[in-house]
Short mmCIF file of C-alpha atoms in Angstrom, two decimals:
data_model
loop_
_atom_site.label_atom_id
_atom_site.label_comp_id
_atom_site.label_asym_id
_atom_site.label_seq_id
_atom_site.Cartn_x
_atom_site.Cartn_y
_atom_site.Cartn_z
CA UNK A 1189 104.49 73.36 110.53
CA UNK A 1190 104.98 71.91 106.67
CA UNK A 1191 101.83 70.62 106.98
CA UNK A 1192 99.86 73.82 108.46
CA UNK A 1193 101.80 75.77 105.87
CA UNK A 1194 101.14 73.48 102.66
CA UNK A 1195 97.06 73.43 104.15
CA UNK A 1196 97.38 77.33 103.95
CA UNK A 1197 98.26 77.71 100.81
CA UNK A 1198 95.82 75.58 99.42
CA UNK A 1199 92.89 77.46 101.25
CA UNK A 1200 94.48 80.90 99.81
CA UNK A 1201 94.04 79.64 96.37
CA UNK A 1202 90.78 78.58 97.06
CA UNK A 1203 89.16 81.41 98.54
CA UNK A 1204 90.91 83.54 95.92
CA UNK A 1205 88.57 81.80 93.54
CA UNK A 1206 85.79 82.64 95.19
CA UNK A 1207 83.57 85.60 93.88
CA UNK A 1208 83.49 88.80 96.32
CA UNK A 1209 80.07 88.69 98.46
CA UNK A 1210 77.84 92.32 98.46
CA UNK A 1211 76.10 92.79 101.53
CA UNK A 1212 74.03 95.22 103.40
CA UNK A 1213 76.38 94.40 106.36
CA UNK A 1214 79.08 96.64 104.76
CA UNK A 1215 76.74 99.37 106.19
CA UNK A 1216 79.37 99.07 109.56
CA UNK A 1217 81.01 102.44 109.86
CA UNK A 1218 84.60 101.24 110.67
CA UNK A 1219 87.04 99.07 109.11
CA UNK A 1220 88.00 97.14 111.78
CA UNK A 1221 91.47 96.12 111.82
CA UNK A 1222 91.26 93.32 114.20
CA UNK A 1223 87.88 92.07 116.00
CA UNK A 1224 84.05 92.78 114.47
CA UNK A 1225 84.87 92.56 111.08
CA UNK A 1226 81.42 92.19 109.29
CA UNK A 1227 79.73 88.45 109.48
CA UNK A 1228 79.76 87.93 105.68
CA UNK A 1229 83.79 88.04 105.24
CA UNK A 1230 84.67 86.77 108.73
CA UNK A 1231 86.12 83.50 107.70
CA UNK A 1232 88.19 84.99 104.24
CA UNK A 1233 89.47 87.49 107.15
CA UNK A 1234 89.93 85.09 109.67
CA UNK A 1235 91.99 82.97 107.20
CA UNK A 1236 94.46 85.76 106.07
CA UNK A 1237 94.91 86.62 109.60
CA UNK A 1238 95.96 83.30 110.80
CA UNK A 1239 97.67 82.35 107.74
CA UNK A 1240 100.41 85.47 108.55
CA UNK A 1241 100.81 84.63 111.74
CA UNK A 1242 101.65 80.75 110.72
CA UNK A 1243 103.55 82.05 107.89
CA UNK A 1244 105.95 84.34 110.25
CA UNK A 1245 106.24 81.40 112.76
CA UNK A 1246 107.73 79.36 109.49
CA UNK A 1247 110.54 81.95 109.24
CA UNK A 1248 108.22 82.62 105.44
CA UNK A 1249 108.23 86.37 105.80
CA UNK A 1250 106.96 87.75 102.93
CA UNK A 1251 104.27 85.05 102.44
CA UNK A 1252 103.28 86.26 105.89
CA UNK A 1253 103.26 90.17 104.93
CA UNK A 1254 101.00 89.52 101.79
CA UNK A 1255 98.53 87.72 103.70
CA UNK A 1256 98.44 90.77 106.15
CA UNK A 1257 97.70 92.44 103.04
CA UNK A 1258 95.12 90.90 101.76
CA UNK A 1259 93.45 91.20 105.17
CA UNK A 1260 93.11 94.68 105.32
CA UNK A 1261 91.83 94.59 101.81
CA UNK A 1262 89.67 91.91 102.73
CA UNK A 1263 88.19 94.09 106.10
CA UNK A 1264 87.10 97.01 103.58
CA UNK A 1265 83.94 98.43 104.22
CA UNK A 1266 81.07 100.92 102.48
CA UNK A 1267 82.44 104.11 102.56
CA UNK A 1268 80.70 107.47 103.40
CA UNK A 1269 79.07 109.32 100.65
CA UNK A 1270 80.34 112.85 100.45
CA UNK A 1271 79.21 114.66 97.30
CA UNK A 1272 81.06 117.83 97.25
CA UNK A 1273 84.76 118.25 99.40
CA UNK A 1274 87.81 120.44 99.17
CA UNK A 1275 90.72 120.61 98.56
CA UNK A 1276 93.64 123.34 99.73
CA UNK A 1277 96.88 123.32 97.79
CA UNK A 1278 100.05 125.26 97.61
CA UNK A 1279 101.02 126.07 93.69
CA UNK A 1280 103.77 123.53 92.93
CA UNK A 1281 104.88 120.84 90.36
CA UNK A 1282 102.50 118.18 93.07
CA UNK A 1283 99.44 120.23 92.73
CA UNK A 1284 100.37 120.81 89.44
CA UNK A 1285 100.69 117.15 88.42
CA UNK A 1286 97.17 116.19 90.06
CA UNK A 1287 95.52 118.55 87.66
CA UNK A 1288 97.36 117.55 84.35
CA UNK A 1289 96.53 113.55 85.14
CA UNK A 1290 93.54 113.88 86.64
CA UNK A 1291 94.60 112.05 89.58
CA UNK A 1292 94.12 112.13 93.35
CA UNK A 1293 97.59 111.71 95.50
CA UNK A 1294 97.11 110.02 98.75
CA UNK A 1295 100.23 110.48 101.15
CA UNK A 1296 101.57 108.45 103.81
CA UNK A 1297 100.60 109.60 107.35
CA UNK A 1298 104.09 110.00 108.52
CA UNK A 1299 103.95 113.01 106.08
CA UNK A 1300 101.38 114.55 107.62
CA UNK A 1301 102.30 117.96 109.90
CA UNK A 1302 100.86 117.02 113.65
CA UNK A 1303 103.12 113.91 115.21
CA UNK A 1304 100.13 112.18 116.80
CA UNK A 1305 98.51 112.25 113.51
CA UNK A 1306 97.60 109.04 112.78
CA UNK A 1307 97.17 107.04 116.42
CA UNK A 1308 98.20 104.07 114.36
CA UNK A 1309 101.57 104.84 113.99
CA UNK A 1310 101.90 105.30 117.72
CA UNK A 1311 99.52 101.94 118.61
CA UNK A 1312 101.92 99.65 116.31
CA UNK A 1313 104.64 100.47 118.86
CA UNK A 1314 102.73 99.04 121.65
CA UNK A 1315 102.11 95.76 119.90
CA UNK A 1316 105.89 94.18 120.85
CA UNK A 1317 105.04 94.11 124.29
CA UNK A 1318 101.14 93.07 123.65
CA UNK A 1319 101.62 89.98 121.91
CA UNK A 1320 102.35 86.71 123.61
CA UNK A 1321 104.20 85.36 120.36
CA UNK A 1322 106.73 87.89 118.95
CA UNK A 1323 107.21 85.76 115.17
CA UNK A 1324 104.70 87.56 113.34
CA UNK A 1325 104.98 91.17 114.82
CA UNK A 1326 107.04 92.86 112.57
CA UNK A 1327 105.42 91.44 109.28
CA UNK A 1328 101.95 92.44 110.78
CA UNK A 1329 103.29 95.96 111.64
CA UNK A 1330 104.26 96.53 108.31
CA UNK A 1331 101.35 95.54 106.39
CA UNK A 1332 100.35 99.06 107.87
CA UNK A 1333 102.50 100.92 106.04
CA UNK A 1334 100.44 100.67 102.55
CA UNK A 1335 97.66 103.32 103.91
CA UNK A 1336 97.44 106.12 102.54
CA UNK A 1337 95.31 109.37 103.12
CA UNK A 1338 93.82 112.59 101.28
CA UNK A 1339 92.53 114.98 103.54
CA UNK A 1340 89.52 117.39 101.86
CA UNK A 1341 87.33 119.79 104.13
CA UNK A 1342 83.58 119.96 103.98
CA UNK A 1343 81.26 122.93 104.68
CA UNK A 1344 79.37 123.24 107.60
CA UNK A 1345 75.88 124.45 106.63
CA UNK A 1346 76.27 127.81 105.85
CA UNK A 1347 79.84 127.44 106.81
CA UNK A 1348 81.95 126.92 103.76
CA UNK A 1349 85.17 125.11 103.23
CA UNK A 1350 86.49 128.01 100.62
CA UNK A 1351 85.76 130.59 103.13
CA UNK A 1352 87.83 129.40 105.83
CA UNK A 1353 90.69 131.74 106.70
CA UNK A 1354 93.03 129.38 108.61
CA UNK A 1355 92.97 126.57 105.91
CA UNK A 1356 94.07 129.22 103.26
CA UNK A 1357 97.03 129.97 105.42
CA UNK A 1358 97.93 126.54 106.75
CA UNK A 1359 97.70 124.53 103.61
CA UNK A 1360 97.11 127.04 100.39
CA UNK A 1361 100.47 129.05 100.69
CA UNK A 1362 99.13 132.05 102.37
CA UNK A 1363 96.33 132.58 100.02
CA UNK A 1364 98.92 131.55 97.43
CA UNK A 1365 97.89 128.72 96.51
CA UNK A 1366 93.92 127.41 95.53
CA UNK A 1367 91.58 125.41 96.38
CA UNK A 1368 89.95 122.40 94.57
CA UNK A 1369 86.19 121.67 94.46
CA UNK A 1370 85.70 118.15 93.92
CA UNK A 1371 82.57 116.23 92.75
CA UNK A 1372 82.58 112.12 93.82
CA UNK A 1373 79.82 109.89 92.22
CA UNK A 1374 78.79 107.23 95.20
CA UNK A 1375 80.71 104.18 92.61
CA UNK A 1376 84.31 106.64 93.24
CA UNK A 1377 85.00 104.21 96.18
CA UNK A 1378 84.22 100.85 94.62
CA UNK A 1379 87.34 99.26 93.75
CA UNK A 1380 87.98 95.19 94.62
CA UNK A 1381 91.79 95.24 94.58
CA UNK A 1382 92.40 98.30 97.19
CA UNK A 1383 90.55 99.33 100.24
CA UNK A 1384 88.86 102.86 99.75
CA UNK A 1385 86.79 104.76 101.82
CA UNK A 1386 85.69 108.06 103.10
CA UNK A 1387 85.63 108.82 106.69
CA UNK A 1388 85.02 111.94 108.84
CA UNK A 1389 87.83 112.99 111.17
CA UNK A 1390 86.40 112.74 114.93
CA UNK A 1391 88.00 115.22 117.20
CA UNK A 1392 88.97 115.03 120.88
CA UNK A 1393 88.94 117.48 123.37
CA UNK A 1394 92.34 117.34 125.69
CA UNK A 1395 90.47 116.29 128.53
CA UNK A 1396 88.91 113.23 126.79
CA UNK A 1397 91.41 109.86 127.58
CA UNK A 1398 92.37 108.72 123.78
CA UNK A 1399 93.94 105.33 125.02
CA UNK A 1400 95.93 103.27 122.54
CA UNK A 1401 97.07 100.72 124.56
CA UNK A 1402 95.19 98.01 123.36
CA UNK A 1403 94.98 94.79 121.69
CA UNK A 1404 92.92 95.86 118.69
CA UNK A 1405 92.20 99.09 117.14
CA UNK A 1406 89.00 100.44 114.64
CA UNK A 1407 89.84 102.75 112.02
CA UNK A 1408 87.80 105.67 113.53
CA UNK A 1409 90.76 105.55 116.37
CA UNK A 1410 93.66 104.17 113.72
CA UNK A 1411 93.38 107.01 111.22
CA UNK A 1412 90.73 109.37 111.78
CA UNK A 1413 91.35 110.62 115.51
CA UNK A 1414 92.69 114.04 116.03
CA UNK A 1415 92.65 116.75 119.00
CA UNK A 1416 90.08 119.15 119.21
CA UNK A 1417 92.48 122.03 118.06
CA UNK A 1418 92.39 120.95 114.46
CA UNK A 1419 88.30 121.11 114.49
CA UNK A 1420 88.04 123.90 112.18
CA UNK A 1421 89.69 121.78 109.68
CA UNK A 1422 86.16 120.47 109.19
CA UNK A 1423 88.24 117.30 107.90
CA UNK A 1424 86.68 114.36 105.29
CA UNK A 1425 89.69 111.47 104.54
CA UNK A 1426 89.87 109.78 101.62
CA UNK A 1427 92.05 106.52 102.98
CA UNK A 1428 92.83 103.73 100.67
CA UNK A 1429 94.92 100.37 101.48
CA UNK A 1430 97.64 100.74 98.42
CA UNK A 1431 99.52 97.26 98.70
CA UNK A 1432 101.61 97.55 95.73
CA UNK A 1433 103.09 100.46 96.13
CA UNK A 1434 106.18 101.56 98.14
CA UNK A 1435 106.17 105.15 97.67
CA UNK A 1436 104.97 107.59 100.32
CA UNK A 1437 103.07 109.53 97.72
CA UNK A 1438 100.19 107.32 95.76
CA UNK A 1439 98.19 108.90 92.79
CA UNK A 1440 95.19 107.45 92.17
CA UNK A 1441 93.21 108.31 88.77
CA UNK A 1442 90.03 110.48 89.44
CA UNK A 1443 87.94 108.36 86.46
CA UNK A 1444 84.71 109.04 85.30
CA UNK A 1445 83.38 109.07 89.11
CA UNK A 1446 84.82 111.94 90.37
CA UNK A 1447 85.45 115.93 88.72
CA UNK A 1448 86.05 119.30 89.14
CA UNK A 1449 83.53 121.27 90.03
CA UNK A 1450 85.53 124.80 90.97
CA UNK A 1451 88.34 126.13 91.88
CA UNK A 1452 88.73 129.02 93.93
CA UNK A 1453 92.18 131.18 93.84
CA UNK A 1454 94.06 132.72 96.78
CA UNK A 1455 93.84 136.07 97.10
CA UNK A 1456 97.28 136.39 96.95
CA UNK A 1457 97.42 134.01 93.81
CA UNK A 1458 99.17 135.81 90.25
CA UNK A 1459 97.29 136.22 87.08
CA UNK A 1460 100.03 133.95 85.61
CA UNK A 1461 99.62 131.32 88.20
CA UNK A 1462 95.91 131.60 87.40
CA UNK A 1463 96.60 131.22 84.06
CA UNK A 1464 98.23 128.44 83.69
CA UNK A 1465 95.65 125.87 85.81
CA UNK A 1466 93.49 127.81 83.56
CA UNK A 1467 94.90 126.25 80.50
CA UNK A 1468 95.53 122.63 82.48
CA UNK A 1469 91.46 122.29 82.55
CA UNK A 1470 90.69 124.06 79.76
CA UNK A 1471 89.08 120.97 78.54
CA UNK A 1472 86.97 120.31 81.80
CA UNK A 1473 83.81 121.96 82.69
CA UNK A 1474 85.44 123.96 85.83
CA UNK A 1475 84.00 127.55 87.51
CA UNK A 1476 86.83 129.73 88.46
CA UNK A 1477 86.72 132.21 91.85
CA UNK A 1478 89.54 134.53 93.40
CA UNK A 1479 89.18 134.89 97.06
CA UNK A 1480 88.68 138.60 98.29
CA UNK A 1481 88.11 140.82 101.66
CA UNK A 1482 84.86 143.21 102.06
CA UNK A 1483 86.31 146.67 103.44
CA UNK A 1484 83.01 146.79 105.42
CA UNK A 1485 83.82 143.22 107.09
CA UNK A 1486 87.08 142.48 106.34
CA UNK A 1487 87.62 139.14 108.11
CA UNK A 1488 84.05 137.94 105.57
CA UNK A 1489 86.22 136.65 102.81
CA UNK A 1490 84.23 136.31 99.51
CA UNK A 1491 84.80 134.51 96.41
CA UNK A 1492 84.33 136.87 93.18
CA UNK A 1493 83.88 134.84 89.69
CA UNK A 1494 86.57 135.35 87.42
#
């Protein structure tokens, strides 16, 4: 076990040495968390992988967690390329603090308000039972606690996010609150020390057997799976593998790749609420709305330019 361990390390510092292969392969839609992982970073993967299971056998813990790490880093893959997306808020010091430092706050799933949202959570429970050798289990479980997720709706052809009554309730205060326009640049996602990617939420009618009782799980299943009942959601995730940070809430900075386009107010929003975010992008190029009914269709909520 010296030996294997003493071998690791030296392989770690090699491949960390290495520079970072761009391939077309990256085209694979999931991040696979266990088997598939795309041809041209099989072996880095396949190294970090084994190296925390050897690691946990050697009683070396947090050697064995890091490596989990920087295997889910190293599984990243091209993201989806949404241009436009949305964002519902509730007015507080959060949505507040997202606008004054231009930053993007992912949260950790365990936050989020369904219980089965994300399968992940649930599959790392059936993993004691699953695996043969027990050593490296709880390491390897919780090198998954370091995603985290933004959830931002998209329209639906002539379907827009803004307009969507339900989301203004659930998640923007009861027309409280607003809703953020974003702009992303293709590059927003291209970071080489976290994991960041876009991915459409697939939905699941109850009668279609979601089984997590496996040996390996995708992310399509891990984080973006949710019952048909939240379809009109119309959800886009923005998930990114943060390993250095332990809080449940993770800012990241919006950059040069990513603005404000718009953003649309509640129609139960105040003038001094509306003032004061306002004032906060005063400096950015932003288009301001205030949601309102039409007496003639009153359920046809409209955005009038303020």
């Amino acid at each position: 076990m010296e030996k294997a361990v003493a071998e690791l390390h030296q392989t770690l510092e090699s491949i960390e040495q290495i520079e970072p292969i761009v391939s077309d392969e990256f085209d694979n839609p999931s991040l696979l968390i266990i088997d598939n992982v795309p041809k041209n970073i099989i072996e880095e993967t396949d190294v970090y992988f084994s190296a925390g299971e050897t690691f946990a056998m050697a009683g070396l813990f947090d050697d064995s967690l890091k490596c989990y790490q920087k295997y889910h880093i190293a599984a990243k893959v091209k993201s989806h390329y949404y241009p436009n997306l949305y964002s519902f808020r509730p007015y507080n010091e959060y949505s507040l603090s997202d606008l004054i430092n231009r930053e993007i706050t992912l949260v950790h799933p365990s936050t989020f308000n369904d219980p089965f949202d994300t399968l992940v959570m649930h599959w790392k429970d059936q993993l004691e039972h699953r695996c043969a050798e027990k050593t490296h289990v709880a390491p390897y479980k919780k090198s998954f606690d370091y995603y985290r997720i933004r959830s931002f709706s998209e329209d639906k052809g002539r379907n827009k996010a803004y307009k969507n009554i339900l989301m203004w309730s659930h998640y923007a205060d009861n027309h409280r609150g607003f809703c953020v326009k974003y702009s992303f640049a293709e590059s927003f996602v291209n970071n080489e020390n976290i994991a960041l990617f876009f991915r459409p939420v697939i939905y699941k009618n109850s009668s279609e057997k979601v089984n997590i009782d496996i040996d390996s799980i995708n992310s399509d299943l891990a984080y973006c799976t949710k019952n048909h009942s939240w379809k009109y959601e119309n959800e886009i995730r923005l998930i990114g593998y943060l390993p250095n940070t332990n809080s449940f809430y993770s800012p990241i900075p919006m950059g040069r790749f990513c603005k404000i386009d718009a953003v649309y107010f509640g129609a139960r929003a105040s003038d001094q609420n509306i003032t004061t975010i306002k004032q906060i992008l005063k400096n950015e190029n932003v288009k301001y709305y205030k949601m309102a009914s039409t007496p003639t269709n009153i359920y046809n909520i409209t955005a009038q330019a303020l």
